[in-house]
Short mmCIF file of C-alpha atoms in Angstrom, two decimals:
data_model
loop_
_atom_site.label_atom_id
_atom_site.label_comp_id
_atom_site.label_asym_id
_atom_site.label_seq_id
_atom_site.Cartn_x
_atom_site.Cartn_y
_atom_site.Cartn_z
CA MET H 1 64.43 137.91 94.65
CA ALA H 2 64.65 134.00 94.00
CA THR H 3 64.83 131.86 97.25
CA TYR H 4 67.29 129.53 97.84
CA GLU H 5 64.99 126.82 96.73
CA LYS H 6 64.10 128.19 93.03
CA THR H 7 68.24 129.20 92.23
CA LEU H 8 69.37 125.19 93.97
CA ALA H 9 66.97 123.57 91.20
CA GLN H 10 67.73 125.38 88.18
CA ALA H 11 71.48 125.22 89.12
CA ARG H 12 71.59 121.53 89.22
CA LYS H 13 70.06 122.09 86.07
CA VAL H 14 72.09 123.98 83.86
CA GLY H 15 75.11 122.36 85.87
CA ASN H 16 78.50 124.62 88.02
CA ALA H 17 80.04 125.41 84.17
CA ASN H 18 76.68 127.74 83.54
CA ALA H 19 75.86 128.72 86.74
CA ASP H 20 74.85 132.35 87.28
CA ASP H 21 76.61 133.61 90.63
CA ALA H 22 73.28 133.48 92.61
CA GLU H 23 73.25 129.94 91.37
CA ALA H 24 76.78 128.20 92.48
CA MET H 25 76.83 129.73 95.62
CA ALA H 26 74.26 127.35 95.93
CA LEU H 27 74.80 124.49 94.75
CA TYR H 28 78.15 125.36 96.58
CA CYS H 29 76.46 125.80 100.54
CA ALA H 30 74.57 122.80 99.19
CA ASP H 31 77.61 120.42 98.77
CA ILE H 32 81.05 122.07 99.38
CA MET H 33 80.08 124.30 102.32
CA GLN H 34 79.00 121.23 104.50
CA PHE H 35 81.96 120.08 104.56
CA ILE H 36 84.07 123.26 105.21
CA VAL H 37 81.56 124.58 108.04
CA GLY H 38 80.10 121.90 109.17
CA ALA H 39 76.29 122.05 110.14
CA ALA H 40 75.40 124.98 108.64
CA SER H 41 71.57 125.71 107.16
CA PRO H 42 72.39 125.73 102.93
CA LYS H 43 69.25 127.97 102.75
CA LEU H 44 70.13 130.85 105.45
CA VAL H 45 73.84 130.74 104.97
CA TRP H 46 73.01 131.51 101.34
CA GLU H 47 70.21 133.96 102.34
CA GLY H 48 72.93 136.03 104.02
CA ALA H 49 75.32 135.39 101.69
CA GLN H 50 72.73 137.24 98.84
CA ARG H 51 70.87 139.98 101.84
CA ARG H 52 75.06 140.74 102.31
CA GLY H 53 75.74 140.67 98.32
CA MET H 54 78.01 138.91 98.18
CA THR H 55 79.73 137.10 95.30
CA HIS H 56 80.04 133.23 95.43
CA LEU H 57 84.17 133.50 95.57
CA GLU H 58 83.62 135.92 98.07
CA LEU H 59 81.90 133.63 100.35
CA ALA H 60 84.24 130.36 99.82
CA ARG H 61 86.82 132.63 100.64
CA LEU H 62 84.86 133.19 104.24
CA ALA H 63 84.49 129.50 104.80
CA GLN H 64 87.77 129.10 104.82
CA LYS H 65 89.69 131.46 106.67
CA ASP H 66 86.59 131.62 108.86
CA PRO H 67 83.94 128.62 108.96
CA ALA H 68 82.17 130.75 112.06
CA ALA H 69 81.80 133.84 109.93
CA VAL H 70 79.73 131.59 107.52
CA HIS H 71 77.27 130.37 110.86
CA ASP H 72 77.17 134.29 111.83
CA LEU H 73 75.86 134.39 108.08
CA MET H 74 72.23 132.80 109.11
CA TRP H 75 72.03 135.72 111.61
#
């Protein structure tokens, strides 16, 4: 499994339009998620979502519906 840091770096290199799902999720966690759910670790949320087999769209929907559940992904 790729690390968050490597995935995020690759995502920034290829851009969101060309990113695969894990890369798009890394970009989401690093940027947009911070505005929606507040103080959450992008790395820990990404790792938790990856462990649960979530897609980046599922994570985005969860953040909009239940920001507290996104925080639960860190544990």
